[in-house]
PDB file of C-alpha atoms in Angstrom:
ATOM      1  CA  SER A   1      21.772  93.673 107.042  1.00 60.00           C
ATOM      2  CA  CYS A   2      22.843  94.801 110.513  1.00 59.00           C
ATOM      3  CA  LYS A   3      25.188  91.844 110.687  1.00 57.00           C
ATOM      4  CA  LYS A   4      26.860  92.786 107.383  1.00 59.00           C
ATOM      5  CA  LYS A   5      27.129  96.407 108.471  1.00 60.00           C
ATOM      6  CA  GLY A   6      28.827  95.304 111.709  1.00 61.00           C
ATOM      7  CA  LYS A   7      31.369  93.219 109.814  1.00 64.00           C
ATOM      8  CA  ARG A   8      32.092  96.141 107.487  1.00 67.00           C
ATOM      9  CA  ILE A   9      32.666  98.488 110.425  1.00 65.00           C
ATOM     10  CA  LEU A  10      34.906  95.923 112.104  1.00 66.00           C
ATOM     11  CA  PHE A  11      36.896  95.492 108.885  1.00 62.00           C
ATOM     12  CA  LEU A  12      37.341  99.234 108.478  1.00 65.00           C
ATOM     13  CA  LEU A  13      38.406  99.516 112.113  1.00 67.00           C
ATOM     14  CA  VAL A  14      41.050  96.809 111.644  1.00 60.00           C
ATOM     15  CA  VAL A  15      42.337  98.526 108.497  1.00 58.00           C
ATOM     16  CA  PHE A  16      42.419 101.880 110.306  1.00 61.00           C
ATOM     17  CA  LEU A  17      44.354 100.436 113.249  1.00 62.00           C
ATOM     18  CA  ALA A  18      46.842  98.732 110.940  1.00 60.00           C
ATOM     19  CA  VAL A  19      47.462 101.917 108.994  1.00 53.00           C
ATOM     20  CA  TYR A  20      47.681 103.977 112.195  1.00 50.00           C
ATOM     21  CA  LEU A  21      50.132 101.645 113.885  1.00 51.00           C
ATOM     22  CA  GLY A  22      52.224 101.504 110.709  1.00 53.00           C
ATOM     23  CA  ILE A  23      52.406 105.293 110.546  1.00 44.00           C
ATOM     24  CA  VAL A  24      53.295 105.588 114.232  1.00 43.00           C
ATOM     25  CA  HIS A  25      56.018 102.940 113.877  1.00 44.00           C
ATOM     26  CA  ALA A  26      57.439 104.639 110.788  1.00 43.00           C
ATOM     27  CA  VAL A  27      57.480 108.015 112.543  1.00 39.00           C
ATOM     28  CA  LYS A  28      59.226 106.447 115.547  1.00 43.00           C
ATOM     29  CA  ILE A  29      61.906 104.869 113.340  1.00 42.00           C
ATOM     30  CA  TYR A  30      62.355 108.099 111.379  1.00 45.00           C
ATOM     31  CA  THR A  31      62.666 110.139 114.557  1.00 42.00           C
ATOM     32  CA  ASN A  32      65.245 107.769 116.042  1.00 46.00           C
ATOM     33  CA  SER A  33      67.305 107.779 112.842  1.00 51.00           C
ATOM     34  CA  ILE A  34      67.313 111.568 112.721  1.00 55.00           C
ATOM     35  CA  ASN A  35      68.052 112.162 116.394  1.00 56.00           C
ATOM     36  CA  PRO A  36      69.512 109.031 117.997  1.00 67.00           C
ATOM     37  CA  HIS A  37      70.853 109.007 121.527  1.00 84.00           C
ATOM     38  CA  THR A  38      74.634 109.136 121.260  1.00 86.00           C
ATOM     39  CA  ILE A  39      77.829 109.671 123.177  1.00 87.00           C
ATOM     40  CA  VAL A  40      81.044 111.030 121.661  1.00 90.00           C
ATOM     41  CA  VAL A  41      84.463 110.000 122.956  1.00 92.00           C
ATOM     42  CA  MET A  42      87.989 111.077 122.042  1.00 92.00           C
ATOM     43  CA  GLY A  43      90.960 108.720 121.895  1.00 92.00           C
ATOM     44  CA  THR A  44      94.698 109.363 121.677  1.00 93.00           C
ATOM     45  CA  GLY A  45      97.488 107.044 120.575  1.00 93.00           C
ATOM     46  CA  GLU A  46     101.218 107.723 120.621  1.00 91.00           C
ATOM     47  CA  ILE A  47     104.189 105.849 119.162  1.00 90.00           C
ATOM     48  CA  ASN A  48     107.815 106.769 119.909  1.00 88.00           C
ATOM     49  CA  ALA A  49     110.289 105.918 117.164  1.00 87.00           C
ATOM     50  CA  VAL A  50     113.965 106.516 116.432  1.00 86.00           C
ATOM     51  CA  PRO A  51     114.512 108.364 113.100  1.00 87.00           C
ATOM     52  CA  ASP A  52     116.136 106.184 110.467  1.00 86.00           C
ATOM     53  CA  ILE A  53     117.248 108.846 107.949  1.00 90.00           C
ATOM     54  CA  SER A  54     118.587 112.387 108.009  1.00 91.00           C
ATOM     55  CA  VAL A  55     118.697 115.141 105.396  1.00 93.00           C
ATOM     56  CA  VAL A  56     121.454 117.759 105.183  1.00 94.00           C
ATOM     57  CA  SER A  57     121.312 120.615 102.669  1.00 94.00           C
ATOM     58  CA  PHE A  58     124.055 123.026 101.671  1.00 95.00           C
ATOM     59  CA  THR A  59     124.740 125.766  99.135  1.00 94.00           C
ATOM     60  CA  VAL A  60     127.987 126.412  97.251  1.00 93.00           C
ATOM     61  CA  ARG A  61     128.609 129.956  95.936  1.00 92.00           C
ATOM     62  CA  SER A  62     131.129 131.641  93.685  1.00 89.00           C
ATOM     63  CA  SER A  63     131.351 135.295  92.586  1.00 86.00           C
ATOM     64  CA  ASP A  64     133.305 137.182  89.935  1.00 80.00           C
ATOM     65  CA  THR A  65     133.599 140.882  89.114  1.00 77.00           C
ATOM     66  CA  ASN A  66     134.551 140.382  85.475  1.00 78.00           C
ATOM     67  CA  GLY A  67     131.345 138.651  84.419  1.00 73.00           C
ATOM     68  CA  ASP A  68     133.154 135.425  83.553  1.00 78.00           C
ATOM     69  CA  THR A  69     130.285 132.957  84.012  1.00 81.00           C
ATOM     70  CA  GLN A  70     132.386 130.036  82.789  1.00 85.00           C
ATOM     71  CA  LYS A  71     134.797 130.616  85.654  1.00 87.00           C
ATOM     72  CA  LEU A  72     131.881 130.729  88.092  1.00 87.00           C
ATOM     73  CA  GLN A  73     130.576 127.392  86.894  1.00 87.00           C
ATOM     74  CA  ALA A  74     134.073 125.905  86.979  1.00 90.00           C
ATOM     75  CA  ASP A  75     134.476 127.040  90.609  1.00 89.00           C
ATOM     76  CA  LEU A  76     131.233 125.326  91.630  1.00 90.00           C
ATOM     77  CA  SER A  77     132.103 122.169  89.733  1.00 90.00           C
ATOM     78  CA  SER A  78     135.499 122.073  91.431  1.00 91.00           C
ATOM     79  CA  VAL A  79     133.925 122.086  94.903  1.00 92.00           C
ATOM     80  CA  THR A  80     131.232 119.490  94.185  1.00 91.00           C
ATOM     81  CA  ALA A  81     133.603 117.270  92.159  1.00 91.00           C
ATOM     82  CA  ASN A  82     135.819 117.064  95.220  1.00 93.00           C
ATOM     83  CA  LEU A  83     132.998 116.648  97.774  1.00 94.00           C
ATOM     84  CA  PHE A  84     130.622 114.187  96.092  1.00 94.00           C
ATOM     85  CA  PRO A  85     133.125 111.271  95.969  1.00 94.00           C
ATOM     86  CA  LYS A  86     133.800 111.765  99.701  1.00 93.00           C
ATOM     87  CA  LEU A  87     130.067 111.557 100.401  1.00 94.00           C
ATOM     88  CA  LYS A  88     129.760 108.397  98.312  1.00 93.00           C
ATOM     89  CA  ALA A  89     132.687 106.913 100.230  1.00 93.00           C
ATOM     90  CA  LEU A  90     130.617 107.395 103.395  1.00 92.00           C
ATOM     91  CA  GLY A  91     127.878 105.175 101.953  1.00 92.00           C
ATOM     92  CA  ILE A  92     125.707 107.895 100.413  1.00 93.00           C
ATOM     93  CA  ASP A  93     124.029 106.536  97.295  1.00 92.00           C
ATOM     94  CA  GLU A  94     124.259 108.690  94.163  1.00 92.00           C
ATOM     95  CA  LYS A  95     120.455 108.902  93.990  1.00 93.00           C
ATOM     96  CA  ASP A  96     120.451 110.451  97.487  1.00 94.00           C
ATOM     97  CA  ILE A  97     122.620 113.415  96.396  1.00 93.00           C
ATOM     98  CA  GLU A  98     120.245 115.828  94.674  1.00 93.00           C
ATOM     99  CA  THR A  99     120.879 119.299  93.249  1.00 92.00           C
ATOM    100  CA  THR A 100     117.756 121.298  94.103  1.00 92.00           C
ATOM    101  CA  ASN A 101     118.771 124.645  92.588  1.00 92.00           C
ATOM    102  CA  TYR A 102     121.427 126.022  90.248  1.00 91.00           C
ATOM    103  CA  SER A 103     121.519 129.705  89.311  1.00 90.00           C
ATOM    104  CA  VAL A 104     123.735 132.481  87.930  1.00 87.00           C
ATOM    105  CA  ASN A 105     122.653 136.024  88.802  1.00 86.00           C
ATOM    106  CA  PRO A 106     124.075 139.545  88.576  1.00 85.00           C
ATOM    107  CA  LYS A 107     125.251 141.272  91.764  1.00 82.00           C
ATOM    108  CA  TYR A 108     124.246 144.905  92.184  1.00 80.00           C
ATOM    109  CA  GLY A 109     126.078 147.689  93.981  1.00 75.00           C
ATOM    110  CA  SER A 110     126.167 151.479  94.226  1.00 69.00           C
ATOM    111  CA  GLN A 111     127.674 153.646  91.503  1.00 63.00           C
ATOM    112  CA  ASP A 112     130.982 155.431  92.214  1.00 60.00           C
ATOM    113  CA  CYS A 113     129.927 159.061  92.623  1.00 62.00           C
ATOM    114  CA  SER A 114     133.350 160.654  92.286  1.00 59.00           C
ATOM    115  CA  SER A 115     133.553 163.528  89.800  1.00 55.00           C
ATOM    116  CA  LYS A 116     136.063 161.619  87.673  1.00 53.00           C
ATOM    117  CA  VAL A 117     133.651 158.784  87.067  1.00 52.00           C
ATOM    118  CA  GLN A 118     130.720 161.110  86.496  1.00 51.00           C
ATOM    119  CA  THR A 119     132.519 162.922  83.663  1.00 53.00           C
ATOM    120  CA  MET A 120     132.977 159.614  81.883  1.00 58.00           C
ATOM    121  CA  ILE A 121     129.244 158.799  81.904  1.00 58.00           C
ATOM    122  CA  TYR A 122     126.888 160.327  79.374  1.00 59.00           C
ATOM    123  CA  PRO A 123     124.163 161.087  80.033  1.00 60.00           C
ATOM    124  CA  PRO A 124     125.045 161.577  83.759  1.00 60.00           C
ATOM    125  CA  ARG A 125     123.234 159.232  86.168  1.00 59.00           C
ATOM    126  CA  PRO A 126     122.184 159.965  89.747  1.00 59.00           C
ATOM    127  CA  CYS A 127     124.624 158.744  92.376  1.00 63.00           C
ATOM    128  CA  ASN A 128     122.086 156.334  93.899  1.00 60.00           C
ATOM    129  CA  THR A 129     121.698 154.333  90.696  1.00 62.00           C
ATOM    130  CA  SER A 130     122.396 150.602  91.182  1.00 72.00           C
ATOM    131  CA  VAL A 131     124.852 149.057  88.789  1.00 77.00           C
ATOM    132  CA  VAL A 132     125.993 145.512  88.061  1.00 78.00           C
ATOM    133  CA  VAL A 133     129.255 144.963  89.932  1.00 78.00           C
ATOM    134  CA  GLY A 134     129.674 141.277  89.147  1.00 82.00           C
ATOM    135  CA  TYR A 135     127.956 137.918  88.934  1.00 85.00           C
ATOM    136  CA  GLU A 136     127.300 135.114  91.392  1.00 89.00           C
ATOM    137  CA  ALA A 137     126.645 131.435  90.789  1.00 89.00           C
ATOM    138  CA  SER A 138     125.161 129.086  93.370  1.00 92.00           C
ATOM    139  CA  GLU A 139     124.273 125.416  93.627  1.00 93.00           C
ATOM    140  CA  SER A 140     122.040 123.989  96.393  1.00 94.00           C
ATOM    141  CA  VAL A 141     122.242 120.296  97.223  1.00 94.00           C
ATOM    142  CA  ASN A 142     120.224 117.928  99.431  1.00 94.00           C
ATOM    143  CA  VAL A 143     121.955 114.861 100.859  1.00 95.00           C
ATOM    144  CA  LYS A 144     119.858 112.019 102.281  1.00 95.00           C
ATOM    145  CA  ILE A 145     121.783 109.995 104.870  1.00 94.00           C
ATOM    146  CA  ARG A 146     120.272 106.552 105.399  1.00 93.00           C
ATOM    147  CA  ASP A 147     122.812 105.515 108.047  1.00 90.00           C
ATOM    148  CA  THR A 148     122.309 108.140 110.746  1.00 87.00           C
ATOM    149  CA  GLN A 149     125.603 107.109 112.375  1.00 88.00           C
ATOM    150  CA  ASN A 150     127.337 108.890 109.479  1.00 90.00           C
ATOM    151  CA  VAL A 151     125.646 112.271 109.940  1.00 91.00           C
ATOM    152  CA  GLY A 152     128.625 113.763 111.786  1.00 91.00           C
ATOM    153  CA  LYS A 153     131.069 112.471 109.150  1.00 92.00           C
ATOM    154  CA  VAL A 154     128.987 113.995 106.355  1.00 93.00           C
ATOM    155  CA  LEU A 155     128.955 117.357 108.139  1.00 93.00           C
ATOM    156  CA  ALA A 156     132.715 117.146 108.630  1.00 92.00           C
ATOM    157  CA  ALA A 157     133.251 116.468 104.912  1.00 93.00           C
ATOM    158  CA  ILE A 158     131.103 119.484 104.032  1.00 94.00           C
ATOM    159  CA  ALA A 159     133.091 121.647 106.454  1.00 91.00           C
ATOM    160  CA  GLU A 160     136.395 120.498 104.927  1.00 92.00           C
ATOM    161  CA  ALA A 161     135.088 121.739 101.558  1.00 91.00           C
ATOM    162  CA  LYS A 162     134.866 125.279 103.068  1.00 91.00           C
ATOM    163  CA  ILE A 163     131.072 125.333 102.649  1.00 91.00           C
ATOM    164  CA  THR A 164     129.485 127.660 105.199  1.00 88.00           C
ATOM    165  CA  GLU A 165     125.797 127.566 104.195  1.00 91.00           C
ATOM    166  CA  VAL A 166     124.587 124.331 105.789  1.00 93.00           C
ATOM    167  CA  ASN A 167     121.091 123.430 107.020  1.00 91.00           C
ATOM    168  CA  GLY A 168     120.250 120.364 109.049  1.00 82.00           C
ATOM    169  CA  PRO A 169     120.532 117.626 109.932  1.00 89.00           C
ATOM    170  CA  ASN A 170     116.818 117.084 109.582  1.00 89.00           C
ATOM    171  CA  PHE A 171     116.089 113.704 111.193  1.00 89.00           C
ATOM    172  CA  GLN A 172     113.085 111.884 109.747  1.00 87.00           C
ATOM    173  CA  ILE A 173     111.320 108.543 109.614  1.00 88.00           C
ATOM    174  CA  ASP A 174     111.609 107.284 106.061  1.00 85.00           C
ATOM    175  CA  ASN A 175     108.271 105.438 106.005  1.00 83.00           C
ATOM    176  CA  PRO A 176     106.015 106.730 108.794  1.00 86.00           C
ATOM    177  CA  GLU A 177     102.733 105.291 107.439  1.00 87.00           C
ATOM    178  CA  LYS A 178     102.922 102.000 109.374  1.00 88.00           C
ATOM    179  CA  LEU A 179     103.741 103.853 112.583  1.00 89.00           C
ATOM    180  CA  LYS A 180     100.840 106.223 111.947  1.00 90.00           C
ATOM    181  CA  ALA A 181      98.539 103.196 111.548  1.00 90.00           C
ATOM    182  CA  ASP A 182      99.819 101.753 114.833  1.00 91.00           C
ATOM    183  CA  ALA A 183      99.203 105.071 116.603  1.00 92.00           C
ATOM    184  CA  ARG A 184      95.679 105.207 115.131  1.00 92.00           C
ATOM    185  CA  ALA A 185      94.921 101.672 116.364  1.00 93.00           C
ATOM    186  CA  LYS A 186      96.006 102.684 119.865  1.00 94.00           C
ATOM    187  CA  ALA A 187      93.809 105.799 119.660  1.00 93.00           C
ATOM    188  CA  ILE A 188      90.759 103.739 118.621  1.00 93.00           C
ATOM    189  CA  ALA A 189      91.333 101.260 121.458  1.00 94.00           C
ATOM    190  CA  ASP A 190      91.664 104.192 123.873  1.00 93.00           C
ATOM    191  CA  ALA A 191      88.372 105.673 122.659  1.00 92.00           C
ATOM    192  CA  LYS A 192      86.539 102.350 122.993  1.00 92.00           C
ATOM    193  CA  ASP A 193      87.822 101.857 126.540  1.00 92.00           C
ATOM    194  CA  LYS A 194      86.669 105.338 127.493  1.00 92.00           C
ATOM    195  CA  ALA A 195      83.254 104.697 125.916  1.00 91.00           C
ATOM    196  CA  LYS A 196      82.778 101.497 127.946  1.00 91.00           C
ATOM    197  CA  VAL A 197      83.610 103.282 131.197  1.00 91.00           C
ATOM    198  CA  LEU A 198      81.305 106.180 130.350  1.00 89.00           C
ATOM    199  CA  ALA A 199      78.422 103.898 129.335  1.00 88.00           C
ATOM    200  CA  LYS A 200      78.710 101.980 132.599  1.00 89.00           C
ATOM    201  CA  SER A 201      78.664 105.215 134.593  1.00 88.00           C
ATOM    202  CA  LEU A 202      75.585 106.423 132.698  1.00 86.00           C
ATOM    203  CA  GLY A 203      73.791 103.091 132.953  1.00 88.00           C
ATOM    204  CA  VAL A 204      73.360 102.698 129.206  1.00 88.00           C
ATOM    205  CA  ARG A 205      74.401 100.093 126.643  1.00 89.00           C
ATOM    206  CA  LEU A 206      76.637 100.881 123.699  1.00 88.00           C
ATOM    207  CA  ASP A 207      75.205 100.137 120.269  1.00 87.00           C
ATOM    208  CA  LYS A 208      76.740 100.649 116.826  1.00 87.00           C
ATOM    209  CA  ILE A 209      79.319 103.283 115.837  1.00 89.00           C
ATOM    210  CA  ILE A 210      77.640 105.928 113.707  1.00 89.00           C
ATOM    211  CA  SER A 211      80.594 108.248 112.979  1.00 89.00           C
ATOM    212  CA  PHE A 212      84.376 108.334 113.148  1.00 90.00           C
ATOM    213  CA  SER A 213      86.977 111.019 112.508  1.00 90.00           C
ATOM    214  CA  ASP A 214      90.757 110.893 112.563  1.00 87.00           C
ATOM    215  CA  ASN A 215      92.962 113.898 113.214  1.00 80.00           C
ATOM    216  CA  ASP A 216      96.454 112.885 112.142  1.00 69.00           C
ATOM    217  CA  GLY A 217      98.773 114.625 114.560  1.00 55.00           C
ATOM    218  CA  GLY A 218     101.800 113.580 112.501  1.00 50.00           C
ATOM    219  CA  TYR A 219     105.352 113.812 113.680  1.00 47.00           C
ATOM    220  CA  TYR A 220     107.896 116.577 113.854  1.00 46.00           C
ATOM    221  CA  PRO A 221     111.465 116.128 112.542  1.00 46.00           C
ATOM    222  CA  MET A 222     114.361 117.391 114.642  1.00 42.00           C
ATOM    223  CA  MET A 223     116.318 120.360 113.262  1.00 40.00           C
ATOM    224  CA  TYR A 224     119.852 121.457 114.133  1.00 39.00           C
ATOM    225  CA  LYS A 225     121.565 124.660 112.980  1.00 36.00           C
ATOM    226  CA  ALA A 226     124.971 124.367 111.400  1.00 35.00           C
ATOM    227  CA  SER A 227     126.293 127.224 113.532  1.00 35.00           C
ATOM    228  CA  ALA A 228     125.640 125.178 116.664  1.00 36.00           C
ATOM    229  CA  MET A 229     127.889 122.394 115.414  1.00 39.00           C
ATOM    230  CA  ASP A 230     130.851 124.457 114.119  1.00 41.00           C
ATOM    231  CA  VAL A 231     130.696 122.958 110.636  1.00 40.00           C
ATOM    232  CA  GLY A 232     131.453 126.174 108.797  1.00 41.00           C
ATOM    233  CA  GLY A 233     135.263 126.115 109.133  1.00 41.00           C
ATOM    234  CA  GLU A 234     138.125 123.737 109.702  1.00 42.00           C
ATOM    235  CA  ALA A 235     136.957 120.482 111.241  1.00 41.00           C
ATOM    236  CA  SER A 236     139.486 118.312 113.046  1.00 43.00           C
ATOM    237  CA  SER A 237     136.846 115.706 113.925  1.00 63.00           C
ATOM    238  CA  ALA A 238     133.247 114.898 113.123  1.00 68.00           C
ATOM    239  CA  PRO A 239     130.646 116.556 115.371  1.00 69.00           C
ATOM    240  CA  ASN A 240     128.604 114.344 117.691  1.00 72.00           C
ATOM    241  CA  ILE A 241     124.991 114.331 116.522  1.00 71.00           C
ATOM    242  CA  ALA A 242     122.138 112.635 118.431  1.00 70.00           C
ATOM    243  CA  ALA A 243     119.028 111.609 116.493  1.00 71.00           C
ATOM    244  CA  GLY A 244     116.865 111.218 119.621  1.00 73.00           C
ATOM    245  CA  GLU A 245     113.268 109.998 119.365  1.00 77.00           C
ATOM    246  CA  GLN A 246     110.233 111.333 117.571  1.00 83.00           C
ATOM    247  CA  LYS A 247     106.637 111.050 118.696  1.00 86.00           C
ATOM    248  CA  ILE A 248     103.899 110.041 116.264  1.00 89.00           C
ATOM    249  CA  THR A 249     100.438 110.974 117.536  1.00 90.00           C
ATOM    250  CA  SER A 250      96.930 110.088 116.386  1.00 91.00           C
ATOM    251  CA  ASN A 251      93.705 111.619 117.725  1.00 93.00           C
ATOM    252  CA  VAL A 252      90.328 110.069 116.901  1.00 93.00           C
ATOM    253  CA  SER A 253      86.718 110.877 117.657  1.00 92.00           C
ATOM    254  CA  ILE A 254      84.087 108.118 117.735  1.00 91.00           C
ATOM    255  CA  THR A 255      80.331 108.597 118.086  1.00 90.00           C
ATOM    256  CA  PHE A 256      78.438 105.620 119.562  1.00 90.00           C
ATOM    257  CA  GLU A 257      74.686 105.160 119.441  1.00 88.00           C
ATOM    258  CA  ILE A 258      73.390 104.095 122.839  1.00 85.00           C
ATOM    259  CA  ASP A 259      70.449 101.995 123.884  1.00 79.00           C
ATOM    260  CA  ASN A 260      68.643 103.051 127.053  1.00 65.00           C
TER     261      ASN A 260
END
């Protein structure tokens, strides 16, 4: 009887220890998964690239005091019909010449407040009343230049057409995604190198990566004002335009779990 009781107590003790150790191990794993020891490092990658396209935009306007909208539209068509073939002759594809806005709107001005005019108006209107003094038509166009060597020639052609509202050139990279991926790869390599140096200094061993974030720094196109290039009047020669370089930047943050 005593022997059986001793075996039963021993069995219960073994079961208790197994359950206890299992609970302790589970708590330890749970605690480590909730609050692991980590280090966070930042990495930066940069790629310099020469822009391969440029965008120039301009607006053509025509006004008339007689309200003849057909004349307004004919004036705009005359300018663009003369300019577009010159742009195509410079290698600009038809699909890269895009009208972004076309509008015809009334122009307002102040009423003539002389007594003679006032006697002709019934009922009399206050002198500060705005009246329609004419109409204006405008057409805005974007031109994508895929050969950046022709940017100056395009601006010269626009100037010869007596167009004074010009914006650009806006130099861009036509397909920046691959360059962004290259910059990101350099940023990740930079972060890993920094993590190795930091781990060695701290006397710890790097384990798995538990989080990653990417802050796409992007790139910034170059802008030039038309007034700085004298493209608003007569142009005896094409202006010299430099595309320069653009910087594509990627910033990443990597969190490593460490093993003491």
